[in-house]
mmCIF file of C-alpha atoms and ligand atoms in Angstrom:
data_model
loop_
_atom_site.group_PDB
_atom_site.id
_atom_site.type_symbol
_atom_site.label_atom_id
_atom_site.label_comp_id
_atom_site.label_asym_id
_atom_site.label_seq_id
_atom_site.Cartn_x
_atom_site.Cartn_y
_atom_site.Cartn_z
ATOM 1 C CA UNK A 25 0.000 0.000 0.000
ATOM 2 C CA UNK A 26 2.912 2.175 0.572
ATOM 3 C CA UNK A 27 4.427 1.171 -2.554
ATOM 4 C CA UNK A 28 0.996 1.984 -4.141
ATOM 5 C CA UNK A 29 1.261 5.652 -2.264
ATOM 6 C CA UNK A 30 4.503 6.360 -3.590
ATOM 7 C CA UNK A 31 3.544 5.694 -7.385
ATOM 8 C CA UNK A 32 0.747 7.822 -6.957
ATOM 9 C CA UNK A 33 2.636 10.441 -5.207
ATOM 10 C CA UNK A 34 5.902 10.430 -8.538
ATOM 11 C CA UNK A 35 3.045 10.282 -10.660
ATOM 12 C CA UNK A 36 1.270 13.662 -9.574
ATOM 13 C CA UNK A 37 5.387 14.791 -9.285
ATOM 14 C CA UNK A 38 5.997 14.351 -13.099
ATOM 15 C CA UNK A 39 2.587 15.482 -13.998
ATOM 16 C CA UNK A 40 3.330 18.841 -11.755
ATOM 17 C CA UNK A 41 7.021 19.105 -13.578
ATOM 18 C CA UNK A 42 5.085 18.935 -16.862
ATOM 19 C CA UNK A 43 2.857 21.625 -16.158
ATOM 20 C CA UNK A 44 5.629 23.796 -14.736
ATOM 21 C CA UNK A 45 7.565 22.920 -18.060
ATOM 22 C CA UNK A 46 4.525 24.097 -20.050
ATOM 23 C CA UNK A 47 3.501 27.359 -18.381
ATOM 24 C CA UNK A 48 7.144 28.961 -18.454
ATOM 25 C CA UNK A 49 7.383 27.798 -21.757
ATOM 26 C CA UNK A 50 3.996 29.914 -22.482
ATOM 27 C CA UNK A 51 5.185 32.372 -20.423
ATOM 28 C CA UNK A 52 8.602 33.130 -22.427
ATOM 29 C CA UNK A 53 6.606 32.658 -25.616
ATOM 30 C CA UNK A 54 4.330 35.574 -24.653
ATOM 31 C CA UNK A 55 6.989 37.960 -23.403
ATOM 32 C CA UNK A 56 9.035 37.292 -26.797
ATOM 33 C CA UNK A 57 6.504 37.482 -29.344
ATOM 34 C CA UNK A 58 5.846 40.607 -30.926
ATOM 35 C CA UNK A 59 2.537 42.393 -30.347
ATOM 36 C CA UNK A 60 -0.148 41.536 -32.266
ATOM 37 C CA UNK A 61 -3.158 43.578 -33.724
ATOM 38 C CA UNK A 62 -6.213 42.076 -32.208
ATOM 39 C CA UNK A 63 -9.683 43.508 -31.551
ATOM 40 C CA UNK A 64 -11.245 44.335 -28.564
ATOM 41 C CA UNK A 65 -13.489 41.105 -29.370
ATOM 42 C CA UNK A 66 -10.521 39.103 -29.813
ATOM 43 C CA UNK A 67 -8.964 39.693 -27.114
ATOM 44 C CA UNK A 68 -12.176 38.753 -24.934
ATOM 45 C CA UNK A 69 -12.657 35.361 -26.662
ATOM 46 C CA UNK A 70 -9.071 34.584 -26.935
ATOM 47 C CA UNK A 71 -9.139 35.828 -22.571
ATOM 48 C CA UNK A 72 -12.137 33.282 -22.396
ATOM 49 C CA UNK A 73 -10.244 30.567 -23.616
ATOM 50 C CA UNK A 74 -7.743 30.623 -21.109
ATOM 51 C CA UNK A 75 -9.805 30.919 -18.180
ATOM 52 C CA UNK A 76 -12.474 28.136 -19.462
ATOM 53 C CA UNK A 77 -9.379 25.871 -20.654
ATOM 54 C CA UNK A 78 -6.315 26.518 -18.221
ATOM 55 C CA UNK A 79 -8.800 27.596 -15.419
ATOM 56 C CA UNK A 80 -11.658 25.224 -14.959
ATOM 57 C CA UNK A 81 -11.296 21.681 -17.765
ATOM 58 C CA UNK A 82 -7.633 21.682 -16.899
ATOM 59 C CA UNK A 83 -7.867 21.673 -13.184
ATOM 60 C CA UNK A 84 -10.971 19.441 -13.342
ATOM 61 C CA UNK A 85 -9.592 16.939 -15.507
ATOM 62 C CA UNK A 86 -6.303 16.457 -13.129
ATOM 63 C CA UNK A 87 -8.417 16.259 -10.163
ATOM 64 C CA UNK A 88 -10.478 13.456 -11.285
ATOM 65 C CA UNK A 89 -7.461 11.550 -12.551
ATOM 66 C CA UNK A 90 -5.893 11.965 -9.828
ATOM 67 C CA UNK A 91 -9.253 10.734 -7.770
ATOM 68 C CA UNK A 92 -9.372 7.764 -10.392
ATOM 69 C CA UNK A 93 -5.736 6.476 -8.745
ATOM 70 C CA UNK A 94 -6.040 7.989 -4.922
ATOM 71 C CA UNK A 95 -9.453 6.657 -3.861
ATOM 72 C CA UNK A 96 -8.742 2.875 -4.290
ATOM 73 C CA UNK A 97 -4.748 3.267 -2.738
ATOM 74 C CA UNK A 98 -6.359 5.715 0.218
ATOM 75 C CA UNK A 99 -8.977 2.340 0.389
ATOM 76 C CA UNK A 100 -6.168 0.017 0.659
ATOM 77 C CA UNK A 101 -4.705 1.436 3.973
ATOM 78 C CA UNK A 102 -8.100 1.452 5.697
ATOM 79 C CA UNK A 103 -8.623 -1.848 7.580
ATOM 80 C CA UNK A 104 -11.578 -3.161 5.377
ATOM 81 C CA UNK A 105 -12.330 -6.715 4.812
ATOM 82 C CA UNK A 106 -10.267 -8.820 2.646
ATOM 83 C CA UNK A 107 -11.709 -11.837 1.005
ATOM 84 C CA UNK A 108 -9.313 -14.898 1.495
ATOM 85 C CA UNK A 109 -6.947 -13.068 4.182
ATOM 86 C CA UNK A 110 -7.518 -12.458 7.845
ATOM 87 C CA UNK A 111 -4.980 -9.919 8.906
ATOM 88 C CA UNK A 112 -3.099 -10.237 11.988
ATOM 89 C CA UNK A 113 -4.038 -7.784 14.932
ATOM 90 C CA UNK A 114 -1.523 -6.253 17.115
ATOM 91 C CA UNK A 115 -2.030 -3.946 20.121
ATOM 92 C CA UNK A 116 0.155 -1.212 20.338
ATOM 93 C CA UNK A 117 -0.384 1.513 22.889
ATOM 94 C CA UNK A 118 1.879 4.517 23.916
ATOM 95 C CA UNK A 119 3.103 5.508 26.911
ATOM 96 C CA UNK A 120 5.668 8.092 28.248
ATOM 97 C CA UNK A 121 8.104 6.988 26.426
ATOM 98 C CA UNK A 122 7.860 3.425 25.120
ATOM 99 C CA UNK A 123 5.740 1.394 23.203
ATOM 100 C CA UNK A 124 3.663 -1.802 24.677
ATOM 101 C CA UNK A 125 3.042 -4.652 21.995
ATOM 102 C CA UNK A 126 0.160 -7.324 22.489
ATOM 103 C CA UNK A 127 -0.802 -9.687 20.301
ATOM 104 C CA UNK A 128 -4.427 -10.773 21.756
ATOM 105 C CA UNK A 129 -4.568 -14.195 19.653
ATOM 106 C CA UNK A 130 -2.107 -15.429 21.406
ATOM 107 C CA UNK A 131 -1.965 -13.043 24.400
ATOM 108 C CA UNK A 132 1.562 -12.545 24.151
ATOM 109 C CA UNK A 133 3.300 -9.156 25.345
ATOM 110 C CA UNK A 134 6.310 -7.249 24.405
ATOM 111 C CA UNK A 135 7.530 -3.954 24.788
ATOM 112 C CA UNK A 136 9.634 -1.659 22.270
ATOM 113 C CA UNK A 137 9.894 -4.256 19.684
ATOM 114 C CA UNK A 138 7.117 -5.222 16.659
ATOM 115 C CA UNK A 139 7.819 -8.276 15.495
ATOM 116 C CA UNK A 140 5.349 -8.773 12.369
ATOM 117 C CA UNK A 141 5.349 -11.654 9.650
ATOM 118 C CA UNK A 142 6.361 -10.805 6.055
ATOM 119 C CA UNK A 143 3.837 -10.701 3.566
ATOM 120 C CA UNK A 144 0.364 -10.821 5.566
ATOM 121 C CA UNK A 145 -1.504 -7.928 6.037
ATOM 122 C CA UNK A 146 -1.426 -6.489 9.805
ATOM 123 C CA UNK A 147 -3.956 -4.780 11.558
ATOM 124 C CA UNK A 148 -2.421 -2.328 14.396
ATOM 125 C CA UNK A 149 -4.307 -1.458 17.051
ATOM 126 C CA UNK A 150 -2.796 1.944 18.050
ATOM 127 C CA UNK A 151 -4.143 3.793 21.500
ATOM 128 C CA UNK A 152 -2.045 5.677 24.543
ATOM 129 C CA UNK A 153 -2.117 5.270 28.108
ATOM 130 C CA UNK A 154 -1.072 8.485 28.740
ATOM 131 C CA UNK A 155 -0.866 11.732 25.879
ATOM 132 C CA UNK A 156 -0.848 11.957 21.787
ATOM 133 C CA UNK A 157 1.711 10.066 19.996
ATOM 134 C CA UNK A 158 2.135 8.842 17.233
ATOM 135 C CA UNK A 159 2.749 5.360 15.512
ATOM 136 C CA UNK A 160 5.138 5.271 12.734
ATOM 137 C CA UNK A 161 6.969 3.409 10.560
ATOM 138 C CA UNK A 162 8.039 5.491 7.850
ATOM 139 C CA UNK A 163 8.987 2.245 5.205
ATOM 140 C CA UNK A 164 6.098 0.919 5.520
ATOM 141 C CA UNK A 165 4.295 3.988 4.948
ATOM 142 C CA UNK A 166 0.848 5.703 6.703
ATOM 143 C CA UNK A 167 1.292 7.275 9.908
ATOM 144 C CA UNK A 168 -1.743 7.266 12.445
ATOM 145 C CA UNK A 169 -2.291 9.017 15.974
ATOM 146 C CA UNK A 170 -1.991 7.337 19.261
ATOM 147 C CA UNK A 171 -5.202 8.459 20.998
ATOM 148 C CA UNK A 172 -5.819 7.678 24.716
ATOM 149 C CA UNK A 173 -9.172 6.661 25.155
ATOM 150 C CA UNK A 174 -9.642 5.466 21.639
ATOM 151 C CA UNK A 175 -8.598 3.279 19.432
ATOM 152 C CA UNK A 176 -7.500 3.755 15.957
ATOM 153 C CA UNK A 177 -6.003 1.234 13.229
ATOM 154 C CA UNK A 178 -3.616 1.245 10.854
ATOM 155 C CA UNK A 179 -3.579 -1.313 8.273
ATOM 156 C CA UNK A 180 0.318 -2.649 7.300
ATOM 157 C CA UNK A 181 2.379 -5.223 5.499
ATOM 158 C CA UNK A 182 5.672 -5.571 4.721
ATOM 159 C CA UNK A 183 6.707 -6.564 1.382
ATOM 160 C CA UNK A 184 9.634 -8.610 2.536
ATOM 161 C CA UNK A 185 11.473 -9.676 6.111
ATOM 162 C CA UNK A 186 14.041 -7.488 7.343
ATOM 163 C CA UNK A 187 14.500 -4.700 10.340
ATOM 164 C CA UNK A 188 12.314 -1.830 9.957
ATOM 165 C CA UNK A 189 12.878 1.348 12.276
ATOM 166 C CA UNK A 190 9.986 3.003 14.048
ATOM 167 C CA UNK A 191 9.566 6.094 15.635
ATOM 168 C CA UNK A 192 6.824 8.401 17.525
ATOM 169 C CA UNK A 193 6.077 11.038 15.376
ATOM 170 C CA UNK A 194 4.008 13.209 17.858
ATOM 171 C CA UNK A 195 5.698 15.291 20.278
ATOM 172 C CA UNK A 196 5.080 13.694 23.411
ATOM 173 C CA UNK A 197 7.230 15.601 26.030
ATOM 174 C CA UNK A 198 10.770 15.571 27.447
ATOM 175 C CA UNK A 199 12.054 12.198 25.763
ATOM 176 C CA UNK A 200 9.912 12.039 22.238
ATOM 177 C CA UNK A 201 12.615 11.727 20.969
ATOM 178 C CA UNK A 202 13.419 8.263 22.608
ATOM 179 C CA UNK A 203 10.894 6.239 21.807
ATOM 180 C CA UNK A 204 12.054 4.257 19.072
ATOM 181 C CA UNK A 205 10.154 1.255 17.863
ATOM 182 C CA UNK A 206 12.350 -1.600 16.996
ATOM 183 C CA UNK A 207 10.182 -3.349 14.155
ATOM 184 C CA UNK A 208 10.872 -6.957 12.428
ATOM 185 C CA UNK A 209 9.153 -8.699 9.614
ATOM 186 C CA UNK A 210 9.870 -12.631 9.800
ATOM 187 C CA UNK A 211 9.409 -15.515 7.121
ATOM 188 C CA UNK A 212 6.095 -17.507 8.713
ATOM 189 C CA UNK A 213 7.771 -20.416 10.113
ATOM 190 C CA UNK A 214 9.770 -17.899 11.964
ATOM 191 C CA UNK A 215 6.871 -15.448 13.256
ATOM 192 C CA UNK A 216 4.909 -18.625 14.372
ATOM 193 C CA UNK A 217 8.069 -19.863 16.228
ATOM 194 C CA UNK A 218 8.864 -16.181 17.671
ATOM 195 C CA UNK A 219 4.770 -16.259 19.247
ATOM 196 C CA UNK A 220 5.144 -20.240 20.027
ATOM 197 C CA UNK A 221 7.735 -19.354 22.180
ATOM 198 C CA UNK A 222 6.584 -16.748 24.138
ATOM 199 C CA UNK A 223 2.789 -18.232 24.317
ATOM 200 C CA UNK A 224 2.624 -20.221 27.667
ATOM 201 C CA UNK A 225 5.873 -18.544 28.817
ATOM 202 C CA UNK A 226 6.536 -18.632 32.801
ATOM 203 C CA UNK A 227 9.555 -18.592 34.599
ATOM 204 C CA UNK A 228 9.989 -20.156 38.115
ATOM 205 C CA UNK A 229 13.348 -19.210 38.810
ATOM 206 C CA UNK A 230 13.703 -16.091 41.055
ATOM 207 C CA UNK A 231 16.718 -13.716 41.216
ATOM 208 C CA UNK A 232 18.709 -15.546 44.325
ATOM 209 C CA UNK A 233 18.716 -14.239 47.362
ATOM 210 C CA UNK A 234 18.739 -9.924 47.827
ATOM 211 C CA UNK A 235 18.249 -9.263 44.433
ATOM 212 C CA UNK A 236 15.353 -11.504 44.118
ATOM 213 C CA UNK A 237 13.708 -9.559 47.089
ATOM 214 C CA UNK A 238 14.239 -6.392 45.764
ATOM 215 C CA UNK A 239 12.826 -7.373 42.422
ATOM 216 C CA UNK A 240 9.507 -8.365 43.936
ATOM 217 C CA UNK A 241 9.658 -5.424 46.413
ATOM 218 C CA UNK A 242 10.254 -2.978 44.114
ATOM 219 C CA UNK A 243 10.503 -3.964 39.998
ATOM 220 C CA UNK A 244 8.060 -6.242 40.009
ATOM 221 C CA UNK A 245 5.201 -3.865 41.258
ATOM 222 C CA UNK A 246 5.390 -2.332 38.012
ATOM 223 C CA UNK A 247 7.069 -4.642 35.609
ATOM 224 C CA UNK A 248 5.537 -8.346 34.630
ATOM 225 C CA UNK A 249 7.864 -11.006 34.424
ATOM 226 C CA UNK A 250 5.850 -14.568 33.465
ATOM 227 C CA UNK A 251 5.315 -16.604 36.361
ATOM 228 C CA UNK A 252 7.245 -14.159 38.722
ATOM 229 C CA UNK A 253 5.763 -10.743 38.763
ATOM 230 C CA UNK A 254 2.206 -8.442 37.459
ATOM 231 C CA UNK A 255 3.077 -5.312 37.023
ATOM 232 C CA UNK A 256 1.346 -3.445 34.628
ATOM 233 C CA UNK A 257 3.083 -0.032 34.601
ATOM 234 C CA UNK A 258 6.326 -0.351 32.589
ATOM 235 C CA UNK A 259 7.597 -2.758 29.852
ATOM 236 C CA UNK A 260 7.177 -6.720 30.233
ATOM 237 C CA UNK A 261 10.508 -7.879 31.110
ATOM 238 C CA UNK A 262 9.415 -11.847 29.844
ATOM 239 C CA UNK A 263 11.520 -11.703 26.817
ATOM 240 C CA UNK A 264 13.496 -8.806 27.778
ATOM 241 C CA UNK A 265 17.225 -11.031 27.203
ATOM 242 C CA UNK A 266 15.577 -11.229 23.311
ATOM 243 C CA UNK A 267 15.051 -7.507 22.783
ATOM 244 C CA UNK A 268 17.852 -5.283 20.663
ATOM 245 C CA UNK A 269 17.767 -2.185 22.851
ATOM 246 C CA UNK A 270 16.934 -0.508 26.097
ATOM 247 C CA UNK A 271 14.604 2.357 26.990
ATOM 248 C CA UNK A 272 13.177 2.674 23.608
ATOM 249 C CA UNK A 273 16.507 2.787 21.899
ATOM 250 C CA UNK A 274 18.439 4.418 24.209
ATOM 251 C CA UNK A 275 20.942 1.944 24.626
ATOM 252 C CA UNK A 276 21.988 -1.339 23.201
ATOM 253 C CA UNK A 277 20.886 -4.556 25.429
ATOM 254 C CA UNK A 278 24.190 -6.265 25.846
ATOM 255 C CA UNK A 279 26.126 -7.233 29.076
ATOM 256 C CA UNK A 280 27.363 -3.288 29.816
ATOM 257 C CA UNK A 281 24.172 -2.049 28.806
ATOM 258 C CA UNK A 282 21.715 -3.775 30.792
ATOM 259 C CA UNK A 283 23.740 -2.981 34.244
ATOM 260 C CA UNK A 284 24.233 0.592 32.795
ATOM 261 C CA UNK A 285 20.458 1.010 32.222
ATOM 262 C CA UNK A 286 20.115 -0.098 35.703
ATOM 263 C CA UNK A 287 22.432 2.022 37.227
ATOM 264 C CA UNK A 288 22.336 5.208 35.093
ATOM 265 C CA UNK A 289 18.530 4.909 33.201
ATOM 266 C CA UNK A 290 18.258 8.563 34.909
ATOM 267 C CA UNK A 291 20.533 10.227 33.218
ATOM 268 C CA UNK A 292 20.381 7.882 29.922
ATOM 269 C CA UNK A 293 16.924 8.927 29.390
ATOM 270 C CA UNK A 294 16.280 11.776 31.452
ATOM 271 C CA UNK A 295 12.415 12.043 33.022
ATOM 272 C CA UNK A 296 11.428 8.415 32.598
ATOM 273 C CA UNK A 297 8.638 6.714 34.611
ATOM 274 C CA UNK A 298 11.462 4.227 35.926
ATOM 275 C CA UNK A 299 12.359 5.729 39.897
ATOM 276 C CA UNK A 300 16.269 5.616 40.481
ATOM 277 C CA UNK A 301 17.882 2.765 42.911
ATOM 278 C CA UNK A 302 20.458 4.818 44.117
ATOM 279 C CA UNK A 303 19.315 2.879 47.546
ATOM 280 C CA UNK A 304 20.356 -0.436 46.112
ATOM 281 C CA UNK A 305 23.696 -1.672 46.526
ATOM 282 C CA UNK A 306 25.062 -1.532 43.172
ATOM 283 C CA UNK A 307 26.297 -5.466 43.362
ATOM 284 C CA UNK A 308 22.228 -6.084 44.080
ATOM 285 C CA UNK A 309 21.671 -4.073 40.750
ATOM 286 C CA UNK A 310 24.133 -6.616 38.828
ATOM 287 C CA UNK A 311 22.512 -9.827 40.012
ATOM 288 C CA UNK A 312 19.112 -8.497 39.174
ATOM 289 C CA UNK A 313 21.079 -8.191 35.432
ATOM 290 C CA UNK A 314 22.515 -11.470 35.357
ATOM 291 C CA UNK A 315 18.705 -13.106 36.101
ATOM 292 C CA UNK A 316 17.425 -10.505 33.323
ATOM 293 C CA UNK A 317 19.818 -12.388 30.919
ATOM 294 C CA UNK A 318 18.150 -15.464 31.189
ATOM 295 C CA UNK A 319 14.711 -14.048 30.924
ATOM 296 C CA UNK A 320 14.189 -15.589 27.386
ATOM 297 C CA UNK A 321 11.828 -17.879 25.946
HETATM 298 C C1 LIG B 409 7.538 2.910 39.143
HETATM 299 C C2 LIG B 409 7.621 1.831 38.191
HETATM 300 C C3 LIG B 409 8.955 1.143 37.957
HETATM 301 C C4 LIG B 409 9.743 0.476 38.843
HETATM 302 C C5 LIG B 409 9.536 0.312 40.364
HETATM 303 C C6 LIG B 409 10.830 -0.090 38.096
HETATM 304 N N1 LIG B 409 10.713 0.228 36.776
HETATM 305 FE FE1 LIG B 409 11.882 -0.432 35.262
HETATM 306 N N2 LIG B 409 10.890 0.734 33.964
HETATM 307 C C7 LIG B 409 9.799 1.521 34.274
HETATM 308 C C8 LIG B 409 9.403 2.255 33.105
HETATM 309 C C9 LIG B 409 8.242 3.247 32.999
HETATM 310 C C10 LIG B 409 10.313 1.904 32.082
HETATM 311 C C11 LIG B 409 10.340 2.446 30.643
HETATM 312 C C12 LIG B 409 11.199 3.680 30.641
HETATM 313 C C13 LIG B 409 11.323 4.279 29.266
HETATM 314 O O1 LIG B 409 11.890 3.623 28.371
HETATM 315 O O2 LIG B 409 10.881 5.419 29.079
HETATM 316 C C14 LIG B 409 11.215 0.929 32.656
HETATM 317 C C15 LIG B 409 12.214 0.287 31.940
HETATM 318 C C16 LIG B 409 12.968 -0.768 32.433
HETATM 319 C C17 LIG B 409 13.855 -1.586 31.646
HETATM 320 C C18 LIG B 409 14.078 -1.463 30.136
HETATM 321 C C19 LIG B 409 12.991 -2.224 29.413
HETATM 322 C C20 LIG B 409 12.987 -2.027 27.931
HETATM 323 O O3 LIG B 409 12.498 -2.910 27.225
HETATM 324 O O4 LIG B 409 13.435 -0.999 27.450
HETATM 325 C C21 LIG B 409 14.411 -2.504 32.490
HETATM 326 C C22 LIG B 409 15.407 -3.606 32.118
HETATM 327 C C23 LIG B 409 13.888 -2.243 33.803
HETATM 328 N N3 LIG B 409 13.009 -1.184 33.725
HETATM 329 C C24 LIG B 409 14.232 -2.935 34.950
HETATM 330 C C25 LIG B 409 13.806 -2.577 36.210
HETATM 331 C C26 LIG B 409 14.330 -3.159 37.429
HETATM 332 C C27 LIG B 409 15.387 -4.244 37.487
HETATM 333 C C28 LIG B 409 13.691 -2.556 38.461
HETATM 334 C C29 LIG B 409 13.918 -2.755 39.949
HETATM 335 C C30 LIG B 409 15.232 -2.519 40.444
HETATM 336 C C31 LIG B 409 12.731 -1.618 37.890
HETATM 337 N N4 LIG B 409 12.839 -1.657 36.546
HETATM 338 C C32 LIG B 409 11.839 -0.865 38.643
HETATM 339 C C33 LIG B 409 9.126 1.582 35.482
HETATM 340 C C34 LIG B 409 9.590 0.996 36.641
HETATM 341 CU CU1 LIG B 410 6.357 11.073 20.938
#
């Protein structure tokens, strides 16, 4: 559909060159001609022309081409019916500042990662917990506004599998400009594997000893971890060893990231909903970054 949006878009860009081309040539033609006797008569039919021709049929006639090939690729992004093809939902709602993915088939939850199979059509869900954003994805075209209280959808597909970058695209306050979207389309073995996975995940191995108190004292109250914890508040940690970055983007998840995030998420991403543990021995920090590593399906 956003292929379709782009032809129409280098279509109405050559047909606006051509114009261009055409009045200037006009428009030197006039100034270089030499004057020519006409009537008063003349000169009002010859005026007519202009404005009948070059001010109403022209304009007219472009509009309703261009109607002929932007109605049906405006259709194609609106979530209608497809015969043969039931697209995928995914819920994706926006909070200060990172994104929460569900997919309610299989009840599965991620955060700051779409993970999307190649090829079928997707139906996103967008809505905010909080204020405006906005979901984007700029290669696979359409934009559409994160709304709290309402629900609006977006109809995608990607035309092959590969990493796709998202982005909000509504100023949404101090760190808008940290909450990036880490999208990936998958063959459909893979996609079904990716959800298999994570479908009845549940972990029963706690964080040993202090660092497994804090985490229930503290992170757990507003992070879920399957099995372990129910918060609601912040990004579901379940898969959280699987995910490419931290904070929306802010920071790779590897080894030094993770205890960095930890540590330092205040002045990595300055404002975030995550209090500091500047109370917690750092060593208790590290352990609670070893167990994230092996939070994983
Ligand atoms: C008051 C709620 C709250 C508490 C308590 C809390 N967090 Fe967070 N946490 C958040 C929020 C909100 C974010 C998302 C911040 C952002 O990216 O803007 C977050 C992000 C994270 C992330 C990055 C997740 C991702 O996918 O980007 C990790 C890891 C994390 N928290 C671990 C912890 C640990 C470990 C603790 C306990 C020591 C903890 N959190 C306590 C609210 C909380
Ligand atoms: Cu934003």
């Amino acid at each position: 559909m956003a292929r379709q949006i782009a032809h129409v878009w280098w279509g109405m860009f050559a047909f606006a060159t051509l114009v261009l081309v055409a009045v200037s040539a006009i428009w030197i033609y006039a100034l270089a001609r030499k004057p020519r006797e006409t009537s008063k008569e003349q000169a009002v039919r010859i005026n007519r022309r202009w404005v009948i021709g070059g001010g109403i049929v022209l304009p007219s006639l472009s509009i309703v081409v261009l109607l002929i090939f932007g109605i049906p690729t405006g259709r194609s992004m609106m979530p209608l019916p497809v015969e043969g093809q039931q697209p995928l939902k995914i819920e994706v709602t926006g909070h200060q500042w990172w994104w929460e993915v569900h997919y309610p088939d299989s009840g599965v939850t991620t955060a700051n990662q779409l993970i999307i199979p190649a090829g079928r059509l997707i139906d996103v869900n967008v809505t905010s917990a909080d204020v405006i954003h906005s979901f984007w994805i700029p290669r696979l075209g359409g934009k559409m506004d994160m709304i709290p209280g309402r629900t609006n959808v977006i109809r995608l597909q990607a035309g092959h599998t590969g990493v796709f970058h998202g982005q909000c695209s509504e100023f949404c306050g101090l760190q808008h400009a940290h909450m990036k979207l880490h999208v990936e389309a998958l063959d459909d073995a893979g996609f079904d594997n990716w959800i298999a996975a994570r479908e009845n995940l549940s972990f029963t191995q706690r964080a040993p000893g202090e660092a497994g108190q804090v985490f229930d004292e503290r992170c757990g109250q507003c992070h879920r971890v399957a099995g372990i914890s129910n918060g609601s508040r912040a990004p579901d940690l379940s898969d959280i060893a699987t995910r490419p970055s931290l904070g929306a983007g802010v920071i790779d998840n590897d080894h030094d990231g993770l205890r960095q995030w930890l540590r330092e998420h205040k002045t990595l991403k300055f404002g975030n909903g995550m209090p500091a543990h500047d109370d917690v021995p750092p060593q208790t920090l590290d352990q609670i970054a070893d167990w994230l590593e092996t939070l994983a399906p």
